[in-house]
Structures are given as structure tokens and as C-alpha cells.
XYZ file of C-alpha atoms in Angstrom:
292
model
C 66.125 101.025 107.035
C 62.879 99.335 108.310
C 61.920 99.051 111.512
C 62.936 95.274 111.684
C 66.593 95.755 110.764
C 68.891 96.057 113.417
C 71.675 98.933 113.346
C 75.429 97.853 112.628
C 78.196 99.247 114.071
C 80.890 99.340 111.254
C 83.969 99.992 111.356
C 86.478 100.939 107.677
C 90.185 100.839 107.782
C 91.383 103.038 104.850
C 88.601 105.543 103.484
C 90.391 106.191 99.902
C 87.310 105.425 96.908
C 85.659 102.237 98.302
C 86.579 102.214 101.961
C 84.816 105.878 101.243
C 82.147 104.532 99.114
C 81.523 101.391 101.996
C 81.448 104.320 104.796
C 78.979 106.571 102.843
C 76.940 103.434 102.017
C 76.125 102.443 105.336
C 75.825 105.430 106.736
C 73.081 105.887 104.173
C 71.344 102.966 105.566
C 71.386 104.492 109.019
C 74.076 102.583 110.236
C 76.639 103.750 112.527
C 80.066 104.001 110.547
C 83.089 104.645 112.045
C 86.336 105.160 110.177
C 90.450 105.807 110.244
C 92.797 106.533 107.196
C 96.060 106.851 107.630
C 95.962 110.493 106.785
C 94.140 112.313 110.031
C 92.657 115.120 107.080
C 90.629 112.701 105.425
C 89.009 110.981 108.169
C 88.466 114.663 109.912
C 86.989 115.048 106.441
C 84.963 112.184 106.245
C 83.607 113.044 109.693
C 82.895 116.667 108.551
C 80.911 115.693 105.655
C 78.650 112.947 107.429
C 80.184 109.419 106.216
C 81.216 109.011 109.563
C 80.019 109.357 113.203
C 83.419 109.371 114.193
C 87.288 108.272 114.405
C 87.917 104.440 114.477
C 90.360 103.204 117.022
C 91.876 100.399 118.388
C 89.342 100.432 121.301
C 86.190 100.222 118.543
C 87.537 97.310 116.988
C 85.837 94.756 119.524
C 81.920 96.594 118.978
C 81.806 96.291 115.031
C 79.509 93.945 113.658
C 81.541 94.202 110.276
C 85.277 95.729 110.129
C 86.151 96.545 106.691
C 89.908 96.620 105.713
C 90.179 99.111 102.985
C 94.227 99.512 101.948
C 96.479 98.218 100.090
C 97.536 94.328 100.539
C 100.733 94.856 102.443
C 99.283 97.166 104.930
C 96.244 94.678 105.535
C 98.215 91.874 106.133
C 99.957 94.111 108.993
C 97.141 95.266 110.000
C 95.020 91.923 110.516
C 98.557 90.602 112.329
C 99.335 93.201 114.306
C 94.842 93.731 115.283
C 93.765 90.232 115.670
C 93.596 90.507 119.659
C 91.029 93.793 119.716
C 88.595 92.308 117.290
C 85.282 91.606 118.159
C 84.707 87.535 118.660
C 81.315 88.000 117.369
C 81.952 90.428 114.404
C 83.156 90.081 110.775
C 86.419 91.320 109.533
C 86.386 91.328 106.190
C 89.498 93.186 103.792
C 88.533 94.704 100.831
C 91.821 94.119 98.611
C 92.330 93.461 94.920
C 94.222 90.571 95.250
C 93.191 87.827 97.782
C 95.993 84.965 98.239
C 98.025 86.189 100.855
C 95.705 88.711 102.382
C 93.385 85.646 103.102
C 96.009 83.190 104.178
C 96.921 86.020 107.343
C 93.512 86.732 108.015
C 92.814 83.019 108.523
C 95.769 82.837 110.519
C 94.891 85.647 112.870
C 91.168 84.131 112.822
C 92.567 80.794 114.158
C 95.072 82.390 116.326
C 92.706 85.184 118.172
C 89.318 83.737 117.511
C 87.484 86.171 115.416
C 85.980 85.455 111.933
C 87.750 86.850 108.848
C 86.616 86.682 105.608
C 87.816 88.209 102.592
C 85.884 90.435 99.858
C 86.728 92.104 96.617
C 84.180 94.373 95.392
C 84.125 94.537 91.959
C 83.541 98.323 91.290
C 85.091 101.500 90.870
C 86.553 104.375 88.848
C 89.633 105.334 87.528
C 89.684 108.171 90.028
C 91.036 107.338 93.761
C 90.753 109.057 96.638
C 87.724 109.618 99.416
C 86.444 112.719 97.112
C 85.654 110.516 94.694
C 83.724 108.166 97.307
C 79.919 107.366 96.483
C 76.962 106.104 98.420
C 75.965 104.133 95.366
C 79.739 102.441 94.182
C 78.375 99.194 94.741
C 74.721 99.054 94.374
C 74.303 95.875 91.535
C 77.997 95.318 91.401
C 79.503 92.329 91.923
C 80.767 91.253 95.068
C 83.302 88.189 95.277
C 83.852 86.395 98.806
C 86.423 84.231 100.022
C 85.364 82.570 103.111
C 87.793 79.836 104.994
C 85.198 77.232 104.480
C 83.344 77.425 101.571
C 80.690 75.291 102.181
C 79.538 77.221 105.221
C 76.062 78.541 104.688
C 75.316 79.573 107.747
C 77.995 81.731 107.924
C 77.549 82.789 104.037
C 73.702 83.866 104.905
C 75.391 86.051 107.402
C 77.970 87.810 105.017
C 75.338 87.962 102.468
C 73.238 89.974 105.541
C 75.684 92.069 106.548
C 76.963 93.325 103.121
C 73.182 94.301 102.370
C 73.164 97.358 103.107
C 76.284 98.673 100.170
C 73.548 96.841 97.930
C 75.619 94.408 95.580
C 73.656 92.653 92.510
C 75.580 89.591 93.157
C 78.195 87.478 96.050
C 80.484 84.610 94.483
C 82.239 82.648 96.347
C 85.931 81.314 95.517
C 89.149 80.396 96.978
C 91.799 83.186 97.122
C 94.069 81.058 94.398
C 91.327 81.216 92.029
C 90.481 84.708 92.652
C 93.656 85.967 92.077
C 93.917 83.749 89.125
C 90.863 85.118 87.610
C 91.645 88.683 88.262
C 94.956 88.485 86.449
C 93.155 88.355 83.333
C 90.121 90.168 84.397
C 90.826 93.390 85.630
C 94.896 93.166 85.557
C 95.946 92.901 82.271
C 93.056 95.179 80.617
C 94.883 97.568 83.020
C 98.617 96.675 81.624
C 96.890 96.602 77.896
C 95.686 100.240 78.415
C 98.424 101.289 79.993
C 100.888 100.557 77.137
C 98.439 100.937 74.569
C 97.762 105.285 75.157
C 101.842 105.309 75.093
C 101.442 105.236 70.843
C 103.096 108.408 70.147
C 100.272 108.493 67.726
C 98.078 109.049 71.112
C 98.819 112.985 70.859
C 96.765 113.185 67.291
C 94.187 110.822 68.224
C 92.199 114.163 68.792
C 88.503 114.244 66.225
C 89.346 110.636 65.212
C 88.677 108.463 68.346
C 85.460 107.127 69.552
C 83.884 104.339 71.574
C 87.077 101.684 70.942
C 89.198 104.087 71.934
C 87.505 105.405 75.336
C 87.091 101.612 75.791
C 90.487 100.734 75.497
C 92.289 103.845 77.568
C 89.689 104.289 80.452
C 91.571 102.029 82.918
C 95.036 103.774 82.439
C 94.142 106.437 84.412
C 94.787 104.669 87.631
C 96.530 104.636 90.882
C 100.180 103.900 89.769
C 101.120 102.955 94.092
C 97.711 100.827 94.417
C 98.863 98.999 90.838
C 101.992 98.422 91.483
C 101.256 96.414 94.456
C 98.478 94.365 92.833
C 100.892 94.050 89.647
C 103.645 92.273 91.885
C 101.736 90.564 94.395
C 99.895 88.741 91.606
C 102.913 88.250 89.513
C 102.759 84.578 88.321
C 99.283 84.797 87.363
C 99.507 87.569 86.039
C 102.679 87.025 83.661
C 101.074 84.160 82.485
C 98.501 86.211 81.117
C 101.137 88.585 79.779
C 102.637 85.858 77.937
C 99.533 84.381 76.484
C 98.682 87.913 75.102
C 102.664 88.839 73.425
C 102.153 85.372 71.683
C 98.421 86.115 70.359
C 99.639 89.613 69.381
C 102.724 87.962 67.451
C 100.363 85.812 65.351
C 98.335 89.296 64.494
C 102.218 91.079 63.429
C 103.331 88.093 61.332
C 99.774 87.757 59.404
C 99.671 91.842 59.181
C 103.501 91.706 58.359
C 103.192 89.336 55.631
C 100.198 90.200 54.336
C 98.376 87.099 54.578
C 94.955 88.166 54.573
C 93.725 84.438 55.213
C 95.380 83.823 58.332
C 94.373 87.195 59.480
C 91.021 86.513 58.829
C 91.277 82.996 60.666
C 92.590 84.913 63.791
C 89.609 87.555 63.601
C 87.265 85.204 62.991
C 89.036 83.295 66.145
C 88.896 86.470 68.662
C 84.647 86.622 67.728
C 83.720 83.615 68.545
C 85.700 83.538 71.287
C 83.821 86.566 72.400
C 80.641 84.945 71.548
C 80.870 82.159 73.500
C 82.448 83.805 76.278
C 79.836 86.808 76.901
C 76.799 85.294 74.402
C 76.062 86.332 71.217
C 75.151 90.313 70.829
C 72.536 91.372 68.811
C 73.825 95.361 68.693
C 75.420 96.094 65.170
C 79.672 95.720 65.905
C 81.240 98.967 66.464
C 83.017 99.957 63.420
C 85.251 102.463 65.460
């Protein structure tokens, strides 16, 4: 940190892999960074190995420049409900969640009811691992970062955000509505996560063994996830995401019935289909295709 820059006080609700990796990252940039999980081991842990200067309480809440909200969607909403009167008037909260509908709509309700500022956040990074163990300084550093602010058109209050979300280093900040996030995510991040988890249940998955390669580390990475954390995501985002469900099962059914009846045309068609939708989508590639 330069000279210039003034220390934040910051404050993370929830220190599993990116409340973690948002605690080590600050405190990296000589902020102070103070932090409560619902287990009492892992913030005494998180204390212990430096991420934090201390234990977050109720009576912090009001002195943090930027109050992260790092759980699950349910528990934020009761959080930012049941919290709204001890947050600081001239701080940030901000929740951290995967989906963003109806976390945003009670963090905008609290914000107009107690007076604070809320803004909501998705950080788009991570592993398949979970847990503060698996926390790191550097989660974020070029990642995305998506932000759903109550106004959107609010650049004075954007430049802040963008200001105070410096310091976890982000390559990027879009801003969208939480109906469009959670729209977008569905197919995003979601589905590849329903895809992968149905696809390593092949009971040809137990041979795989000397005859996978890049597809198939491509295509099972996401699997191993946090079955509690999905679950919640899953349901919360349910219409969105069973719309993408069903536009998949109907894409997949054109595959079967080519595949089933042979007709190598049609096949070909729908290949040829899926490429340049992936060209247009992503550019074209100039790396030789990946005959694995």
C-alpha cells in the first residue's frame, strides 16, 4: 500500500473460500480485516494464521468502510434484515452470493429502511474446493467482478465500489441488475455445474482411467463441489435455471435421434451448428481443436 492510500477497516461475514480469500486479500494490502464464521474454530483459525486482526461483532459493524457478506443466500438475507440498524451510514455492505435477486431486493430494503448503502457483488472466481483452508490472497486478482448497485447509473457511487474493491485486485467490475444476473448465471456457471454433475455418473466413469484427457478434466472439474452451497443456488435460481435445463434435454434429443438413426447429415448440421455458435460467441480460435 502507498503512502497515499488510506487504511480500510473491513469487515467479512462467513470466511469459507472467498470470504477467506477477501480476508487474506486485504489483509495483504495492509488493511485491517476483521472477520466471524459461524463456526468459532475457523475464525480462531483465521485469526491464528494472520487473515484477521480479530473477531467481527455486532459492535464493529458501524466502523467498516466495506462489510462483506460471505454465506449462503438464505443466511444473508437474515443477516442484512436482522443487521441493518448496526451498520455503518458511511460504509459499504456488499454480499458476496452466487445468486443476486432476492439477496439484493433485502439489502435494498434494509438500505432504505436503516440508511446504509448496500450493494451486491458476485465474484466470479474460485475452486472446486470450499472451505477457509483453501482461501487465497490471490482468488481474485484479474477475475471478474459483477456488481449490482440499486441505481445503476450512479457513478459516483460506482467510482467508490470500484475503490474500495481495489485492493482483492479484480481484472474487471460489470454492472447489472440482479434479474439479469441471475439469468445469466443459470447458464453460465449453473448448468456447466448440473452438466458435470450428471455427466461423471456414466458407469463408464470407473474405466475412464489411461483414456481421458483435456475434454474430460474439462467437463468433470466443476462436479466436485459443495453439494449444501449448490443446492441453495440450484433452487433459489430455479426458473432460470430450468429453462436452461430444458433448452439443453431438447438440443441433446436432436444429437440421440441423428446418432440413433444414423443420419450422418443432420449430425453434421448440428456439429457444424454447436462451432459456430462457439465462434461467434467466444471469437474464432486459432489453437488446433482438441481431438480428445
Amino acid at each position: 500500500m502507498s503512502g497515499n492510500e488510506a487504511v480500510l477497516t473491513v469487515g467479512v461475514v462467513g470466511l469459507g473460500l472467498i470470504g477467506g480469500s477477501m480476508a487474506k486479500a486485504y489483509k495483504r494490502q495492509g488493511h485491517a480485516v476483521y472477520g466471524y464464521d459461524a463456526s468459532e474454530t475457523v475464525t480462531k483459525f483465521a485469526i491464528l494464521s494472520g487473515a484477521l486482526d480479530g473477531a467481527l461483532t455486532r459492535e464493529d459493524y458501524a466502523r467498516c468502510d466495506l462489510l462483506f457478506i460471505a454465506t449462503y443466500p438464505e443466511a444473508a438475507v437474515q443477516f442484512l434484515r436482522e443487521n441493518g440498524p448496526y451498520f455503518s451510514r458511511d460504509g459499504i455492505v456488499m454480499d458476496l452470493c452466487g445468486t443476486k435477486e432476492m439477496v439484493c431486493r433485502a439489502g435494498f430494503e434494509a438500505a432504505r429502511e436503516h440508511g446504509f448503502t448496500f450493494v451486491g457483488g458476485h465474484p466470479m472466481a474460485g475452486t472446486h474446493n470450499s472451505g477457509f483452508k483453501y482461501a487465497r490472497e490471490d482468488m481474485f486478482r484479474g477475475a471478474p467482478m459483477v456488481i449490482v448497485p440499486p441505481v445503476r447509473d450512479d457513478i459516483a457511487l460506482l467510482a467508490r465500489v470500484k475503490r474500495l474493491l481495489a485492493p482483492a485486485g479484480f481484472g474487471s467490475l460489470s454492472v447489472t441488475t440482479g434479474e439479469a444476473h441471475d439469468r445469466t448465471i443459470a447458464f453460465t456457471s449453473q448448468l456447466a455445474h448440473i452438466v458435470s454433475s450428471a455427466y461423471i455418473k456414466s458407469p463408464t466413469a470407473l474405466e475412464h482411467r489411461g483414456f481421458s484427457a483435456g475434454s474430460y478434466r474439462d467437463m468433470t472439474r466443476v462436479a466436485w463441489l459443495n453439494p449444501d452451497m449448490w443446492t441453495q443456488l440450484f433452487l433459489e435460481n430455479r426458473e432460470n435455471l430450468l429453462r436452461e435445463l430444458d433448452a439443453i434435454l431438447g438440443h441433446l434429443g436432436e444429437y440421440r435421434a441423428a446418432i440413433a438413426q444414423n443420419d450422418a447429415s443432420t449430425l453434421r448440421r448440428l456439429l457444424e451448428e454447436g462451432r459456430q455458435r462457439k465462434e461467434a460467441v467466444d471469437g474464432k480460435g486459432t489453437n488446433t481443436p482438441d481431438p480428445n
